[in-house]
PDB file of C-alpha atoms in Angstrom:
ATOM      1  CA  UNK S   1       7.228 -45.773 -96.011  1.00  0.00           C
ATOM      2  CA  UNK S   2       5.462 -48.506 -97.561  1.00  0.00           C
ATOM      3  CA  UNK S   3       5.979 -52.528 -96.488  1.00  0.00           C
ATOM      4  CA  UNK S   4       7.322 -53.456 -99.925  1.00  0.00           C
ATOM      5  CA  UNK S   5      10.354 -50.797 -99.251  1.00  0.00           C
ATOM      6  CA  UNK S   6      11.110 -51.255 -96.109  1.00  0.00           C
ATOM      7  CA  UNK S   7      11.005 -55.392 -96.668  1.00  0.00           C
ATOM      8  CA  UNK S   8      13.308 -54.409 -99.695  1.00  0.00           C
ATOM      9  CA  UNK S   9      15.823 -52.102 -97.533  1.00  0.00           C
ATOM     10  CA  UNK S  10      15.462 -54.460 -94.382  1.00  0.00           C
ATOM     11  CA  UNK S  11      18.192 -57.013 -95.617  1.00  0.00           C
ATOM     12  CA  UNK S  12      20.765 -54.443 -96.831  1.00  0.00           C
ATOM     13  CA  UNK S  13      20.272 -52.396 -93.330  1.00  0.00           C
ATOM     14  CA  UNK S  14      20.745 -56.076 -91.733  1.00  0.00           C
ATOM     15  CA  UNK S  15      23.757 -56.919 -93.818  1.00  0.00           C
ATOM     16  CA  UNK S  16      25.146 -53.317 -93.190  1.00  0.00           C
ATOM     17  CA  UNK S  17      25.239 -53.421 -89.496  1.00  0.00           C
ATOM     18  CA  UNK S  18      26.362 -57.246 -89.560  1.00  0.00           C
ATOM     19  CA  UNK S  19      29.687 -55.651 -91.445  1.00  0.00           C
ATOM     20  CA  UNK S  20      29.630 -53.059 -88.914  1.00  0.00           C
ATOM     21  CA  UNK S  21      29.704 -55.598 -85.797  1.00  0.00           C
ATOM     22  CA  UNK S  22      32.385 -57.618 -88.166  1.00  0.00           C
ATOM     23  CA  UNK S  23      34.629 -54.211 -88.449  1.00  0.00           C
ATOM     24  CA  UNK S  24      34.204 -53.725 -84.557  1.00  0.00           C
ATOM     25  CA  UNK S  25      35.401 -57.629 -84.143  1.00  0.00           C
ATOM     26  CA  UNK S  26      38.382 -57.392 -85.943  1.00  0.00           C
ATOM     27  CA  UNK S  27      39.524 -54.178 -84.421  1.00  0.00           C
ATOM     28  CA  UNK S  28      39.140 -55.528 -80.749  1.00  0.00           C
ATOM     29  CA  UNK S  29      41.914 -58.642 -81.812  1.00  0.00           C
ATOM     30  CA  UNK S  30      44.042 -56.109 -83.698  1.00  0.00           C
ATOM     31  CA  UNK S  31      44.265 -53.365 -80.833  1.00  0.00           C
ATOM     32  CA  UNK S  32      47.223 -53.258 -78.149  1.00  0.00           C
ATOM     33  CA  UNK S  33      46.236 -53.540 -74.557  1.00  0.00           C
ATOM     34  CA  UNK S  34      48.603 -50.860 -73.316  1.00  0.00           C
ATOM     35  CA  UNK S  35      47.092 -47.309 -72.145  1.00  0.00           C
ATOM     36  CA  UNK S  36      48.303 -44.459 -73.151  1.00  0.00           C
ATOM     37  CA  UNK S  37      47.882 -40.723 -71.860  1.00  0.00           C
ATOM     38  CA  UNK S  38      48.106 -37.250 -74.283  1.00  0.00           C
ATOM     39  CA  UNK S  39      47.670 -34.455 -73.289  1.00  0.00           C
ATOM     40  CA  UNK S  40      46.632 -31.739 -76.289  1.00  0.00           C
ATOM     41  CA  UNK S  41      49.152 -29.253 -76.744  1.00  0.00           C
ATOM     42  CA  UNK S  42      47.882 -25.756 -78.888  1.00  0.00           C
ATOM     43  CA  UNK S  43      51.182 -25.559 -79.951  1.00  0.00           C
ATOM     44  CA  UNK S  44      51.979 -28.441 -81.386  1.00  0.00           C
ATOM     45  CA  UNK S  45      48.761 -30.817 -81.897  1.00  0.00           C
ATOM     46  CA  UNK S  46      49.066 -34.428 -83.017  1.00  0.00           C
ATOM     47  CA  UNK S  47      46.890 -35.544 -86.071  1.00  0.00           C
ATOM     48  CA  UNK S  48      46.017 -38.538 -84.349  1.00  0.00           C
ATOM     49  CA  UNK S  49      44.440 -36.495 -81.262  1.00  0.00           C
ATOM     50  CA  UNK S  50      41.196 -36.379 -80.280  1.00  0.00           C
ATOM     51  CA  UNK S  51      41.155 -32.416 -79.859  1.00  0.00           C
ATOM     52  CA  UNK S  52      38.207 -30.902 -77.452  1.00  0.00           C
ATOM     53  CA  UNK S  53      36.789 -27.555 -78.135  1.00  0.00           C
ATOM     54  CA  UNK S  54      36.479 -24.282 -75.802  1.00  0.00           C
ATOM     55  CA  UNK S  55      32.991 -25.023 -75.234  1.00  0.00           C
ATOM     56  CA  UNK S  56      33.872 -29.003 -74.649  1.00  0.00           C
ATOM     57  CA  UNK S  57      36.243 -28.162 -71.919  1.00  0.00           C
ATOM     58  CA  UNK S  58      34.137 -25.482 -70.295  1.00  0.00           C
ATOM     59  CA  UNK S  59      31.288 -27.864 -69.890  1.00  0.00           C
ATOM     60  CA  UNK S  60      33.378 -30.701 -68.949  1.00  0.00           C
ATOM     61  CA  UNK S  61      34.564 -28.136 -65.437  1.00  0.00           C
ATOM     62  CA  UNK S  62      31.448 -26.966 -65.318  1.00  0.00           C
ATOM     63  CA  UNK S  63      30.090 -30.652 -64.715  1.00  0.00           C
ATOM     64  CA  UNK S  64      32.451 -31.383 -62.309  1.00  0.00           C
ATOM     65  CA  UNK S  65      32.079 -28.609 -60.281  1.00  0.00           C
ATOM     66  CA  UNK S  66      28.217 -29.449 -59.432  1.00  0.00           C
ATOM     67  CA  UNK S  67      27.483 -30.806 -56.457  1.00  0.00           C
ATOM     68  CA  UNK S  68      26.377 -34.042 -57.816  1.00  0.00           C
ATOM     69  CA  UNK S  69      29.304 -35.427 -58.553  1.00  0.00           C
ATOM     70  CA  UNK S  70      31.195 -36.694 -55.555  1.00  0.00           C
ATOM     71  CA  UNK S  71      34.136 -37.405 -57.446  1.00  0.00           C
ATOM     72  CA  UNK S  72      36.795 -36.440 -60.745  1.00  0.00           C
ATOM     73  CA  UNK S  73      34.771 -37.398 -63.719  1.00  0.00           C
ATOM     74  CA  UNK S  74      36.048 -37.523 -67.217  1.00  0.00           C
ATOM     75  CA  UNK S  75      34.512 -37.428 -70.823  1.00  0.00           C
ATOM     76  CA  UNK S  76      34.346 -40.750 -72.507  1.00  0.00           C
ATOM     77  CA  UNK S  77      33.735 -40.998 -75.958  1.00  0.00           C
ATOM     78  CA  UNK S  78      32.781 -44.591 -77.551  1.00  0.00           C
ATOM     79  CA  UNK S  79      31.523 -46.119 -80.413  1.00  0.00           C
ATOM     80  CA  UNK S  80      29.128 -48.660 -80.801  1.00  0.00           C
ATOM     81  CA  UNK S  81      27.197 -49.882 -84.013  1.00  0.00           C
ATOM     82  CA  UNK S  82      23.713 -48.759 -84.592  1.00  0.00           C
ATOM     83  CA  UNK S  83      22.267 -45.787 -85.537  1.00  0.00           C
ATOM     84  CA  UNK S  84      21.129 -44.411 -88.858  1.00  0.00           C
ATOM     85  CA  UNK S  85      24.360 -44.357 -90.464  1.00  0.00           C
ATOM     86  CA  UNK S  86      26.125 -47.467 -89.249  1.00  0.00           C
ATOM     87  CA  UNK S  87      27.883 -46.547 -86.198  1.00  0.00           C
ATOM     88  CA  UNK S  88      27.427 -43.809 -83.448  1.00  0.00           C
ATOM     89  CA  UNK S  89      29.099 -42.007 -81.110  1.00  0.00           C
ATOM     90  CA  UNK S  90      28.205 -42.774 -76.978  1.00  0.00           C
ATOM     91  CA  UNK S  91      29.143 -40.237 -74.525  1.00  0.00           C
ATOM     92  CA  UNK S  92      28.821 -40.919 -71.067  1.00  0.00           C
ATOM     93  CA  UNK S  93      30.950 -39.500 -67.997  1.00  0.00           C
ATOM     94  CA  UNK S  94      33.377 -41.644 -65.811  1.00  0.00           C
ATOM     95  CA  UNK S  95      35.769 -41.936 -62.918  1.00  0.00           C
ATOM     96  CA  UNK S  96      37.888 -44.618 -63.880  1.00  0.00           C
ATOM     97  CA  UNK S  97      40.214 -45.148 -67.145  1.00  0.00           C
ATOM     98  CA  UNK S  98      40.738 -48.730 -68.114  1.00  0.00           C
ATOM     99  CA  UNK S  99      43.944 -50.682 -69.684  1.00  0.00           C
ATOM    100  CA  UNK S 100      43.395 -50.106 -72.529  1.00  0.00           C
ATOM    101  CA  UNK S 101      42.079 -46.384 -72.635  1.00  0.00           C
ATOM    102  CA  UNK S 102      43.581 -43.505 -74.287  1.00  0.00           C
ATOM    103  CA  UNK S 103      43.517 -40.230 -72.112  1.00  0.00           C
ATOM    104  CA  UNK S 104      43.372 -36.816 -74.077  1.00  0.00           C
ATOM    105  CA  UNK S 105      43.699 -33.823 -71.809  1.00  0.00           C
ATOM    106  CA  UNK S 106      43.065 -30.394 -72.183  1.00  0.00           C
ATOM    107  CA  UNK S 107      43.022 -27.539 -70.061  1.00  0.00           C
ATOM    108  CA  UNK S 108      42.552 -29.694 -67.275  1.00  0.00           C
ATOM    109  CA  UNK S 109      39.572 -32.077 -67.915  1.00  0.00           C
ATOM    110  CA  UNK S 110      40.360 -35.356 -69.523  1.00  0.00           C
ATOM    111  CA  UNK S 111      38.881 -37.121 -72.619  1.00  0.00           C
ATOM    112  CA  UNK S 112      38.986 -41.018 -72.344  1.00  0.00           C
ATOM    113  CA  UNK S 113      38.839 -43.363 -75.471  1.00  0.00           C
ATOM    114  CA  UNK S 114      38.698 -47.361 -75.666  1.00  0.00           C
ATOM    115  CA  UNK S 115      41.379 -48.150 -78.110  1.00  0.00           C
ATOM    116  CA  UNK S 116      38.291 -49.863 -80.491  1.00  0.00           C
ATOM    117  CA  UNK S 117      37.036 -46.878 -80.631  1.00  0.00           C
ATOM    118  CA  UNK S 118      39.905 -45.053 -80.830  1.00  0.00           C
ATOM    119  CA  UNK S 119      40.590 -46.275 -84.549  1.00  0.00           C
ATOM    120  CA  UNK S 120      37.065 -44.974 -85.692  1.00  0.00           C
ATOM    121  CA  UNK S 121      38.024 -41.709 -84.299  1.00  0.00           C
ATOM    122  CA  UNK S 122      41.401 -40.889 -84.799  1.00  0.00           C
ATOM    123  CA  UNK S 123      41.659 -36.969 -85.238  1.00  0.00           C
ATOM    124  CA  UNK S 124      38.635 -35.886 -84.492  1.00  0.00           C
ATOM    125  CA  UNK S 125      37.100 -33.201 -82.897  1.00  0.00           C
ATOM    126  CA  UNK S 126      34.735 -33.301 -79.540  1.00  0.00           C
ATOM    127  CA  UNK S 127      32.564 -29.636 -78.985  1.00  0.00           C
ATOM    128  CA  UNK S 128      29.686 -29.422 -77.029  1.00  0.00           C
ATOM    129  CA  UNK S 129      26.930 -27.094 -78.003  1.00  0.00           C
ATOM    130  CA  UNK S 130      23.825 -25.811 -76.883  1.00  0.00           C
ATOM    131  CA  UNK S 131      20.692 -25.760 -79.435  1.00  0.00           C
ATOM    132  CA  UNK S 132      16.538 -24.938 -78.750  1.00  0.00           C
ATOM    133  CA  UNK S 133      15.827 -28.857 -79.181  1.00  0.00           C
ATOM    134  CA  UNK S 134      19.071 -30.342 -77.541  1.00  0.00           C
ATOM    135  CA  UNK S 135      22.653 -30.134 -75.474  1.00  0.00           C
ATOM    136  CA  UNK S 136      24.948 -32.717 -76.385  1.00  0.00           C
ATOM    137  CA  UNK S 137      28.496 -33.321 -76.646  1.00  0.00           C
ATOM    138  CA  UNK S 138      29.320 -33.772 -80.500  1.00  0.00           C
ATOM    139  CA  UNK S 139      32.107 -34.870 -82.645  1.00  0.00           C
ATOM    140  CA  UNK S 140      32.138 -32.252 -85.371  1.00  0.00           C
ATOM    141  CA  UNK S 141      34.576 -33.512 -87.216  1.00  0.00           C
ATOM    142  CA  UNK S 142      35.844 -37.346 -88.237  1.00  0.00           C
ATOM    143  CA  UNK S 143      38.425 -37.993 -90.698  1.00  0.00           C
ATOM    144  CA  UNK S 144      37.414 -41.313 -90.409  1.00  0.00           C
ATOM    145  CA  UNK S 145      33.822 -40.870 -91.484  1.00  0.00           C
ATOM    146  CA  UNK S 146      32.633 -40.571 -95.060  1.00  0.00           C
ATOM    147  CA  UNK S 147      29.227 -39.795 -94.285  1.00  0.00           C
ATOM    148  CA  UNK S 148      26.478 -39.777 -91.112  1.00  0.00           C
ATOM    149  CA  UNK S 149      23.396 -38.227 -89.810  1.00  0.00           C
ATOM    150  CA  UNK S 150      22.376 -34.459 -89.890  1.00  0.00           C
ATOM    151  CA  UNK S 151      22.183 -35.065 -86.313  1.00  0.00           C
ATOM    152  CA  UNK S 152      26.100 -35.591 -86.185  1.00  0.00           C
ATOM    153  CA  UNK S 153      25.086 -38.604 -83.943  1.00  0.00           C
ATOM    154  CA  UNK S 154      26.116 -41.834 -86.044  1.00  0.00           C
ATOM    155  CA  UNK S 155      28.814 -42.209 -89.067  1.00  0.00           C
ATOM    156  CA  UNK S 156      29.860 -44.750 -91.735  1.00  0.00           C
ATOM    157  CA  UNK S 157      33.854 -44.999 -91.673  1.00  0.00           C
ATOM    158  CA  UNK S 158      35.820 -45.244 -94.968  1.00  0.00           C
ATOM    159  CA  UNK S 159      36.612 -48.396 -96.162  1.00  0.00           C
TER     160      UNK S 159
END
């Protein structure tokens, strides 16, 4: 890429992930602080869920059961701004749920999601999967995104 194109496209990434952090800003004030627990039903599942896959679940136990981890931990899924797209997905695990998380549950293993993050999320779906480069927990699906990486990694939410 030459230095007249990215000095052209450096101002529109800029003001991009400004309305990004803005978005993020306005959703922190407009969240409740209450926490709420779901657990995912097959049966019945809510549209609002975040739903985790066979292989999401089965990794999740299998991560708990090693011997590093002295206690409980759960999935939590975050979002953050940044990335190629706009916004990306953090996963990290953790033993604690905080006011205002939401806890999805599944066969056992819970799924934990800020309520920020929660409204650039709504619905979707959590897998984890296994690839000759990478393994990473992924959201495969977002109704809430219009468009991202190939690496599933970072989004841009509707408008």
């Amino acid at each position: 890429m030459s230095r007249s194109s990215i000095r052209r496209f450096c101002p529109i990434f800029i003001a991009r992930i400004k309305q990004n952090h803005k978005i993020l800003k306005s959703s922190l004030y407009s969240s409740s602080s209450s926490a709420l627990h779901e657990v995912s039903s097959e049966s019945s599942p809510s549209l609002d869920a975040i739903h985790m896959t066979d292989n999401c679940v089965k990794r999740i136990k299998e991560l708990q059961a090693s011997k590093e981890l002295s206690e409980e931990k759960m999935l939590r899924l975050s979002v953050e701004t940044g990335g190629c797209s706009g916004f990306q997905y953090v996963f990290d695990l953790d033993d604690k749920t905080n006011q205002d998380d939401r806890v999805f549950e599944r066969g056992g293993v819970k799924l934990i999601v800020d309520n920020i993050s929660y409204d650039f999320v709504k619905g979707a779906t959590v897998d984890y999967i296994e690839e000759l480069i990478r393994s990473a927990f992924l959201v495969t699906t977002n109704p809430s995104a219009v468009g991202g990486c190939s690496c599933k990694s970072s989004f841009m939410v509707k408008e």
